[in-house]
């Protein structure tokens, strides 16, 4: 159900791939960015807007949806597609990442993790069985296995245990009943440890999943370490299956990861920073509330075809943001999601045309990185 | 530019009127409800949604817009229509009501009111000249004169002074330069005092405005007193000019006021209570967060043609509201505004068909009033 259409050719060819993934609710052209719809909505957007933005697939979060509305209601409502009015493909994570990052007091056990809800503190348990059962009820097109995501800079012993547990749980997940046509993706861990990354990838491939994710990235490591983690795992993943880098990243990071053979991405950045008044452009981030926008009649980004850029000025959106109007968050979210999706459109065209390496070089050179990324690079001694 | 098409006929005919108002940016079929766009947006909605809801005219607030973005930016942006991307009719209030309700320390003087901004406390002055100059720059289709709105239960002496000042200021407003094709409406005050209401209406009519508003209502008086205030003024207003009851009301109140000869209404209720999780239906208000909606697959209101009711269940909107998702506020706002606009569509059809009195009677009987309205009625000893 995944077709590798083309690999990067042309001068200084990268490992970039052009592919096509068939799912129950539609076809996904890769490389692709997947907007995040944590609680059953991509924040501030409605399904019609997602279609107009040409979103091909969105994410849902197993952890959040299992706490609220809960699987009893989800099942009665006929699954997430029907509940939220989105008939396109949906990918759900396993909830593991949230259990390890959001939940209170947790205890890792043989068959899963005991933890407390971050909403009301109620005691809960999430194991391979539970994670896949929740995703079966949600009815996502792509379900992720439950993995253990250790913190950044965890000692080797802990990384090793997490890899073993992740592989054991992955095997257990494979045995669970699926929603009709549901695909299962494995998740490679191993932190920044080369041998463990390689081993984890290989052992998951032996289990034969429909696709493979690289997890345990963007958990506090530097940008350079993140690229390395991907480079360690990627050569061990089969060419005929999609590769997904979880929770990444900035626009230039997406291009760097495409160049390293990754096909699928998800990230809260475009929707989250929109709600902080920041817009992504191909030159870098733009702070809409800045006073230099106060009488700027131009759009957020010249050449952008989104509703916000076609119809409204920076001056207006800035006014709305200062006046704390919901419409400002909507318009910035629309632009940021469209910016990411247009960028991936261009990535696909350039791979097809054999001009991806050039496009990547020019884009990355022309993009002003954020404070945080610059600090990371200094830390990494670049 | 106002055409009185029809007055209520049929059994127990009321004073209801069917009219048509021509403005620079389009024709308005009356009776009409005007959604409130205080700060240059109808809260949570975009202009495309307003069109789909069949909004014929919206409000802008002189007081808020003069503070933010300010008239320097408004003028550079070419007025409010262009600034907010709405090419339909706009009515602006004079700012008087906000100065008397929102602003800090104020001093009423011969030629206006000195007050302090509620945003940053900066000293400001609003008189007839200033109010009309701001509305000229905003470029609204209908501008309201600056009036003095005394508090409910003000002593007769204060009501009398407010009426005299309101009439004097109204005359001064008439002399001010207008935006092209801009209409000027006078505002009748007089509190709950019959003679003062009559006198104020008559003196404004002598000045010959394009339309007349009844102000100083819904300022704390009971529902019965509010109806009386309208009944005092209305007979003294010319039949060939539109009548506008400012800041009203609930759905049954709108019907009661139509029956008393009012043509135009504005109210923050439908948009404000949407953001509190409440939906208007023809049976009364609905609390979406109530647990009885948790697995309700039905729409907010059966038979409603709005996007929220066509596409989403109560269970989903309830989930979004509890998860504090922006989309819940959007969907409830869409429904509430559409509910008001559909109600006015029906009002117009029933006046045309000579069945308005019947429709009003059935609607009011079938609508469960809110706590507040019930309390008011008890206060009034009904």
PDB file of C-alpha atoms in Angstrom, chain B residues 107-113 125 128 165 168-169 172:
ATOM      1  CA  UNK B 107     -16.868  64.692  32.974  1.00  0.00           C
ATOM      2  CA  UNK B 108     -19.845  65.776  30.871  1.00  0.00           C
ATOM      3  CA  UNK B 109     -19.240  69.195  29.335  1.00  0.00           C
ATOM      4  CA  UNK B 110     -21.066  71.553  26.991  1.00  0.00           C
ATOM      5  CA  UNK B 111     -19.521  70.102  23.828  1.00  0.00           C
ATOM      6  CA  UNK B 112     -18.913  66.487  24.839  1.00  0.00           C
ATOM      7  CA  UNK B 113     -17.501  64.112  27.427  1.00  0.00           C
ATOM      8  CA  UNK B 125     -12.658  63.691  24.666  1.00  0.00           C
ATOM      9  CA  UNK B 128     -20.642  65.450  18.513  1.00  0.00           C
ATOM     10  CA  UNK B 165     -28.138  67.590  25.843  1.00  0.00           C
ATOM     11  CA  UNK B 168     -28.542  69.695  21.300  1.00  0.00           C
ATOM     12  CA  UNK B 169     -25.741  67.265  20.435  1.00  0.00           C
ATOM     13  CA  UNK B 172     -24.590  69.548  16.203  1.00  0.00           C
TER      14      UNK B 172
END
